[in-house]
PDB file of C-alpha atoms in Angstrom:
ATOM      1  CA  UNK A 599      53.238  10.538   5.797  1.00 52.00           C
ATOM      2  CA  UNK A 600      51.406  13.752   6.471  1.00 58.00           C
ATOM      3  CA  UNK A 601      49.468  13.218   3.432  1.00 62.00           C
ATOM      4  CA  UNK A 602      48.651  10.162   3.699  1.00 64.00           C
ATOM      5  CA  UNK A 603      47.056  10.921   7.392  1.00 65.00           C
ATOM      6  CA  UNK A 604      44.685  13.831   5.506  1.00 67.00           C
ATOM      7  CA  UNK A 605      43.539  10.822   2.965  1.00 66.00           C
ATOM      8  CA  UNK A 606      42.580   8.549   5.866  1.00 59.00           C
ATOM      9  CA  UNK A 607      41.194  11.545   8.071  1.00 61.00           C
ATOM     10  CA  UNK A 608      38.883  13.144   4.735  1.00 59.00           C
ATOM     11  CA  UNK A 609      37.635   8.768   4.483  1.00 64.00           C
ATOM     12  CA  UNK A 610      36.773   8.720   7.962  1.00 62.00           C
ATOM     13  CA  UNK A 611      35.181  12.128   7.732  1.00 56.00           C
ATOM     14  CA  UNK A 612      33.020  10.835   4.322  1.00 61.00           C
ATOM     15  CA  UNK A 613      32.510   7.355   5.973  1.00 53.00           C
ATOM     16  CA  UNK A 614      30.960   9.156   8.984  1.00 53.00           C
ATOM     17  CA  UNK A 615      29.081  11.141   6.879  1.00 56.00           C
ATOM     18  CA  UNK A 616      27.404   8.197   5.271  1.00 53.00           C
ATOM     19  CA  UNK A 617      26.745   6.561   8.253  1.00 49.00           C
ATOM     20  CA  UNK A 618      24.902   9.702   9.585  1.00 43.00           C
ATOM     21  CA  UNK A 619      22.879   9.970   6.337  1.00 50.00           C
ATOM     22  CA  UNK A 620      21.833   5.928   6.368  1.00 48.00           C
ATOM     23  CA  UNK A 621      20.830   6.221   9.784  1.00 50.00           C
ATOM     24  CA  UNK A 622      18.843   9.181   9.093  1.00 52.00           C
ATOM     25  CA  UNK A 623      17.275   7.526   6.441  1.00 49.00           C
ATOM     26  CA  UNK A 624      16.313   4.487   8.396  1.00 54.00           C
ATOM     27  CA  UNK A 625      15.066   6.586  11.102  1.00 57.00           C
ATOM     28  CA  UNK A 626      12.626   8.381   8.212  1.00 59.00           C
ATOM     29  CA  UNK A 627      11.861   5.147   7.171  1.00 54.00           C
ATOM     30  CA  UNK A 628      11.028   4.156  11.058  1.00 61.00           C
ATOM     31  CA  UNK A 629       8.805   7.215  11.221  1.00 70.00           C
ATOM     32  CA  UNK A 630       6.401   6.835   8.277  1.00 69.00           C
ATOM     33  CA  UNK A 631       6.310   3.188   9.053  1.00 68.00           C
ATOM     34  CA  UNK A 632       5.098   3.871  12.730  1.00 70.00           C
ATOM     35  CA  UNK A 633       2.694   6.701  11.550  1.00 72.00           C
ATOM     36  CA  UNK A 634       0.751   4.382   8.506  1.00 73.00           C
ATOM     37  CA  UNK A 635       0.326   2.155  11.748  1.00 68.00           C
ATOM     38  CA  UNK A 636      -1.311   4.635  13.833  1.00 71.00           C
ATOM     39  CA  UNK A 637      -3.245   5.645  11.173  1.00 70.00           C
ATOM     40  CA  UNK A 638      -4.320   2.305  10.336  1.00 69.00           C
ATOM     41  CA  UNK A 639      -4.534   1.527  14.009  1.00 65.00           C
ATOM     42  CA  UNK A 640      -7.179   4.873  14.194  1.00 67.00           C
ATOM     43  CA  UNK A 641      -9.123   3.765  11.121  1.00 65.00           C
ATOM     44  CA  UNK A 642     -11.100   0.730  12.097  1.00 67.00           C
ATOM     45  CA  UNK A 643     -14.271   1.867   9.938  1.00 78.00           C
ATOM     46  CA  UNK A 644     -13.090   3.348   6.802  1.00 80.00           C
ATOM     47  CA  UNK A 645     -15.228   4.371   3.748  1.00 85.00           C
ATOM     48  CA  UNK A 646     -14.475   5.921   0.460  1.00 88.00           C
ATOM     49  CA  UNK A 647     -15.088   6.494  -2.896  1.00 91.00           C
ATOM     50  CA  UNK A 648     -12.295   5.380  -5.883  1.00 91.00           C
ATOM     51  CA  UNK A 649     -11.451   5.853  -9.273  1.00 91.00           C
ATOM     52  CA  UNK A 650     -10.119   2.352 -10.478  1.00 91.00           C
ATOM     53  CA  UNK A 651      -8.215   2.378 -13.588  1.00 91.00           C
ATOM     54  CA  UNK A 652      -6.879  -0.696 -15.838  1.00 88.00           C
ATOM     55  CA  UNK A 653      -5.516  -0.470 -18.918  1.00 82.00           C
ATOM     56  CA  UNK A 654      -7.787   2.022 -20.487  1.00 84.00           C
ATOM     57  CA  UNK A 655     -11.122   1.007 -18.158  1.00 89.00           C
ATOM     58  CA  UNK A 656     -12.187   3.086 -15.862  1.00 91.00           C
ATOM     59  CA  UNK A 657     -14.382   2.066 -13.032  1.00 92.00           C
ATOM     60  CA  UNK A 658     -15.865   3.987  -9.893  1.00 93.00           C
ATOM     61  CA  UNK A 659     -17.263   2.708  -6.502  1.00 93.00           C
ATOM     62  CA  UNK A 660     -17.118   3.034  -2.931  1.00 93.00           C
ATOM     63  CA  UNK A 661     -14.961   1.083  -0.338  1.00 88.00           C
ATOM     64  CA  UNK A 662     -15.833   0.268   3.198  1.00 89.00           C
ATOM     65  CA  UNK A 663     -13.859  -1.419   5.604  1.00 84.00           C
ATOM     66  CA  UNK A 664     -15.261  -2.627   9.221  1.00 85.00           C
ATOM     67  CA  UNK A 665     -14.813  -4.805  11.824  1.00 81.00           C
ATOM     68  CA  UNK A 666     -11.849  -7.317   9.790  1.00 81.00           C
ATOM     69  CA  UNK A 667     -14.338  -7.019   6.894  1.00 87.00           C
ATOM     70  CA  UNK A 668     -14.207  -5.018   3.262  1.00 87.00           C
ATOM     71  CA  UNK A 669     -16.825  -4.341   1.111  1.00 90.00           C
ATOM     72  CA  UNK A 670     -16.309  -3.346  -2.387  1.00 91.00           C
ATOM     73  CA  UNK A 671     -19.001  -1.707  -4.704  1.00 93.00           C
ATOM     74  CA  UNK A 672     -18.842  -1.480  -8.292  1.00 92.00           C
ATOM     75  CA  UNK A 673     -21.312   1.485  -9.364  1.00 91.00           C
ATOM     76  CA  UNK A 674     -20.298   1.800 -13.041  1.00 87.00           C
ATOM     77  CA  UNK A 675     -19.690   0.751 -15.994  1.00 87.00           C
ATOM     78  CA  UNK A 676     -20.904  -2.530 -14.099  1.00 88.00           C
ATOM     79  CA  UNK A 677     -22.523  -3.115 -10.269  1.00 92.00           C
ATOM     80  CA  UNK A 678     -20.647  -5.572  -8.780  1.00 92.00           C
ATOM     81  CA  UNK A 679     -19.953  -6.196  -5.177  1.00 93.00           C
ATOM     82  CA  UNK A 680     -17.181  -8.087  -3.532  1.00 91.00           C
ATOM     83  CA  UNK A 681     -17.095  -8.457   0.496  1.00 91.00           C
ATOM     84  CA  UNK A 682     -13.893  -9.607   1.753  1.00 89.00           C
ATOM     85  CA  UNK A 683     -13.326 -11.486   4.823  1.00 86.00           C
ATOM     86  CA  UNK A 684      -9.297 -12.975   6.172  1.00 79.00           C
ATOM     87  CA  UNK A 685     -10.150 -16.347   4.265  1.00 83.00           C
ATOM     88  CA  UNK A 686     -13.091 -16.101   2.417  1.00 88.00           C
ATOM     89  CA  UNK A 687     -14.536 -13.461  -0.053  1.00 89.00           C
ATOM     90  CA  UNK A 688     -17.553 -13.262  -2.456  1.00 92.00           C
ATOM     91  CA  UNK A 689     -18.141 -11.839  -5.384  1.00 90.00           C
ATOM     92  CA  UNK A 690     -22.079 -10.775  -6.355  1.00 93.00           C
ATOM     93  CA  UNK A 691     -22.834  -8.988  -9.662  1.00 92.00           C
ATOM     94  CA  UNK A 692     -26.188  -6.965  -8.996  1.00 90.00           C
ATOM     95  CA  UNK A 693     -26.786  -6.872 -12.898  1.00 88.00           C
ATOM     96  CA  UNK A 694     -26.495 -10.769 -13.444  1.00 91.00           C
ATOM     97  CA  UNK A 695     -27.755 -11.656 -10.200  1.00 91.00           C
ATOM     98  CA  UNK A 696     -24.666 -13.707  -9.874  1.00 93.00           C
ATOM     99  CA  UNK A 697     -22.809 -14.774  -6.820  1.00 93.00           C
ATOM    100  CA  UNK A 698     -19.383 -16.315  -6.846  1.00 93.00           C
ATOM    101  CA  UNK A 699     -17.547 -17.148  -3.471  1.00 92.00           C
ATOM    102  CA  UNK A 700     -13.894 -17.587  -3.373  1.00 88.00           C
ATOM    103  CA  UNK A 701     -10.723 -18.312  -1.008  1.00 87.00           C
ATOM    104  CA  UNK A 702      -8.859 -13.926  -1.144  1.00 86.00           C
ATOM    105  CA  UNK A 703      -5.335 -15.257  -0.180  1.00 82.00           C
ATOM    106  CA  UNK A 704      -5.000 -16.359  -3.878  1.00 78.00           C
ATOM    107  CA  UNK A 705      -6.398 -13.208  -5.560  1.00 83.00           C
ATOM    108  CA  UNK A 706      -5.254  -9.245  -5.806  1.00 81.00           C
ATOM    109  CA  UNK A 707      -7.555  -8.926  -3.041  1.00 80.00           C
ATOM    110  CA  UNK A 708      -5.221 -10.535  -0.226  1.00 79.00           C
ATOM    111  CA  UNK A 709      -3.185  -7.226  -0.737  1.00 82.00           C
ATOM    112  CA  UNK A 710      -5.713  -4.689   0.349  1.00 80.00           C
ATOM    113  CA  UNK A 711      -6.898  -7.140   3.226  1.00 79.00           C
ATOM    114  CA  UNK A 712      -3.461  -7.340   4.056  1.00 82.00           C
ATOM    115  CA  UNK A 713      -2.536  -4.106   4.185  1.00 80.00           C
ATOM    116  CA  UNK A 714      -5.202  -2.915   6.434  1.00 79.00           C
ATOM    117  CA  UNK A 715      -5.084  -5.948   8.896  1.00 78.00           C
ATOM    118  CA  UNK A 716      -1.289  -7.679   8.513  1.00 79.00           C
ATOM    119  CA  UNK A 717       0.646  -5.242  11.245  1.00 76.00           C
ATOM    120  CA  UNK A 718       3.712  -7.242   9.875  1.00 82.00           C
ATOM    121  CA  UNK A 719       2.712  -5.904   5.972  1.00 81.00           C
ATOM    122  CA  UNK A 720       5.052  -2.352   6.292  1.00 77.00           C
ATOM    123  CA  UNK A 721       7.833  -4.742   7.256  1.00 77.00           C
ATOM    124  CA  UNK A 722      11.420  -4.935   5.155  1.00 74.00           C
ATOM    125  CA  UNK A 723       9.369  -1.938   2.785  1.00 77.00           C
ATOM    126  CA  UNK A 724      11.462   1.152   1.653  1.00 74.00           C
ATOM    127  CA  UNK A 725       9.538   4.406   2.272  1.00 77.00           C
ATOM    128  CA  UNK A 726       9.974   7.262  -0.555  1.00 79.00           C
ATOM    129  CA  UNK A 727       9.736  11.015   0.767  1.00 77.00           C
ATOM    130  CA  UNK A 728       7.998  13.718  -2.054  1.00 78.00           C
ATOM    131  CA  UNK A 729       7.158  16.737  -1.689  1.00 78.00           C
ATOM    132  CA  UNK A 730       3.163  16.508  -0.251  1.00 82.00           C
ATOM    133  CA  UNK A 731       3.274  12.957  -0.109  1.00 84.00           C
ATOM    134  CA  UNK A 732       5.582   9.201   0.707  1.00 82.00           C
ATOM    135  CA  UNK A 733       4.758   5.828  -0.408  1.00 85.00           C
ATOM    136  CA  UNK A 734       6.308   2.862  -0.331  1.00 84.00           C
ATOM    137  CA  UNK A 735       6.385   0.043  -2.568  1.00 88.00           C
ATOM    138  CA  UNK A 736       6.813  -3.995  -1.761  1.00 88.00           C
ATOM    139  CA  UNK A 737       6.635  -7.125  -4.151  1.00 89.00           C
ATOM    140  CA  UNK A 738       4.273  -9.947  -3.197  1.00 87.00           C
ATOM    141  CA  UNK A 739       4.244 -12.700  -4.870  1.00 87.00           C
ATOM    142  CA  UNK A 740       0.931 -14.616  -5.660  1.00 85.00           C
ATOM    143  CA  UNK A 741       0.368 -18.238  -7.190  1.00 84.00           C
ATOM    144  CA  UNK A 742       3.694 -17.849  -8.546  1.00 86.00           C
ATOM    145  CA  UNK A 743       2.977 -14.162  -9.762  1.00 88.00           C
ATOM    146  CA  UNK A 744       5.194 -10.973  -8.940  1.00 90.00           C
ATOM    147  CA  UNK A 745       2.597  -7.979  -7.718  1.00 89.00           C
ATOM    148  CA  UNK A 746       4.421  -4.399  -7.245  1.00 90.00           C
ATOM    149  CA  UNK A 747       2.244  -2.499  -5.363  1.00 90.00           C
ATOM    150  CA  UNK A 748       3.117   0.889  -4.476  1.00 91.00           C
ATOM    151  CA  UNK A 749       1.049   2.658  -1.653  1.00 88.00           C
ATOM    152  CA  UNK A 750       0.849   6.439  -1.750  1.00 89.00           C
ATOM    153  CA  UNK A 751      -0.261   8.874   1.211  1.00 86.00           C
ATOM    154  CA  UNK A 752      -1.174  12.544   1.774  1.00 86.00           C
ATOM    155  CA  UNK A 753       1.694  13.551   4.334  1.00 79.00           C
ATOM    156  CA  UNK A 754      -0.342  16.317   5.980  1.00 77.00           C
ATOM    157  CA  UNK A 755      -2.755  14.898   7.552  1.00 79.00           C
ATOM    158  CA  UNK A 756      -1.787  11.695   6.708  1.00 79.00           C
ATOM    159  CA  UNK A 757      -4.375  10.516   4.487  1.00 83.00           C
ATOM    160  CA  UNK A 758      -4.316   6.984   1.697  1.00 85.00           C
ATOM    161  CA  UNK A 759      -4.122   8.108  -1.519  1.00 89.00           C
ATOM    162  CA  UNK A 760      -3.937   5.715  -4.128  1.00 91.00           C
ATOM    163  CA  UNK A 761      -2.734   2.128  -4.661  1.00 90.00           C
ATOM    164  CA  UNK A 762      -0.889   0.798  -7.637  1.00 92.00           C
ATOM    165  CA  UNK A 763      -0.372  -2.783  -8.757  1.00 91.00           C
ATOM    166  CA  UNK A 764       1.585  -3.840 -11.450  1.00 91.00           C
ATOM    167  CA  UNK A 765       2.055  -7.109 -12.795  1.00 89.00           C
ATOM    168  CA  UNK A 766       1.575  -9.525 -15.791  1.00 89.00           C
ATOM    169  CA  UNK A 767      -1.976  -8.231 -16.520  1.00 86.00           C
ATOM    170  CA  UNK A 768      -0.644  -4.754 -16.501  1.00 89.00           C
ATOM    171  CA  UNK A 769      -1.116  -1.593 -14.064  1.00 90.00           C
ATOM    172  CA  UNK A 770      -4.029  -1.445 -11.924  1.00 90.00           C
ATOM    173  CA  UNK A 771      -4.834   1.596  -9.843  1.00 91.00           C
ATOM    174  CA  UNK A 772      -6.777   3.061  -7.562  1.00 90.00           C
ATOM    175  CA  UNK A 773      -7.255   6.568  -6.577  1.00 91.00           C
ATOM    176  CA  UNK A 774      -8.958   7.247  -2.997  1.00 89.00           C
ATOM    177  CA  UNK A 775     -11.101  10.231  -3.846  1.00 86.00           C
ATOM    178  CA  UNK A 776     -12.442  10.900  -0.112  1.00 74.00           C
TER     179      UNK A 776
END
């Protein structure tokens, strides 16, 4: 009988242990999910320049995002220029003198709008703790197709990193330079 009380006491102690390291977790997870909202929250203009890579391509530009509005510019190998509103985007490529315009909620491009307007985008995402950094990743789908995108930040100060997306066309990323 005495034995049998040490078994059931060393469970409880191990299933209390648990508990206190899932709600821990969850609470970390809380954390980093309030602080990418403040920072979004704080960064209503927002410019940088990326490194976009795709499957052996690489392409450079600059970002800018104001007033529920992106702008993306294409400086090489091709100048192209997409500005990005909640439901409509266009698409202008300087070297053809070409414009294209286009509904974003059915494109790649509904994720970065998304994630920088959509306060309910962080929600039901698992955070990921590293060393310097966290990210998170989440699974859209769009038009039937499975996008993992996986968000990284600088922890100290908090600053976006890079943003991955994988799916059937392969890996797609983009590395915030400034």
């Amino acid at each position: 009988l005495k034995n049998k009380n040490i078994i059931y006491t060393y469970i409880i102690f191990i299933f209390l242990i648990l508990v206190c390291f899932l709600t821990k977790a969850e609470e970390e997870n809380n954390n980093y999910r309030l602080k990418i909202l403040e920072y979004l929250s704080n960064n209503k203009e927002f410019a940088s320049s990326f490194i976009q890579y795709n499957d052996g391509s690489v392409q450079e530009g600059e970002f800018y995002l104001k007033k529920n509005r992106m702008r993306i510019e294409y400086s090489t190998p091709v100048k192209i220029v997409f500005v990005i509103k909640d439901s409509n985007a266009m698409y202008y490529n300087l070297d053809l003198k070409e414009v294209e315009y286009f509904n974003p909620k059915n494109t790649v491009a509904k994720i970065f709008f998304d994630f920088f307007y959509d306060k309910k985008f962080l929600e039901g995402v698992e955070f990921n703790d590293e060393n310097n950094s966290f990210n998170f990743v989440k699974k859209i789908k769009i038009n039937d197709e499975i996008n993992n995108i996986k968000i990284i930040f600088e922890k100290s100060p908090i600053k976006l990193r890079k943003i991955e997306i994988s799916n059937s066309e392969g890996l797609t990323s983009f590395a915030i330079i400034n």
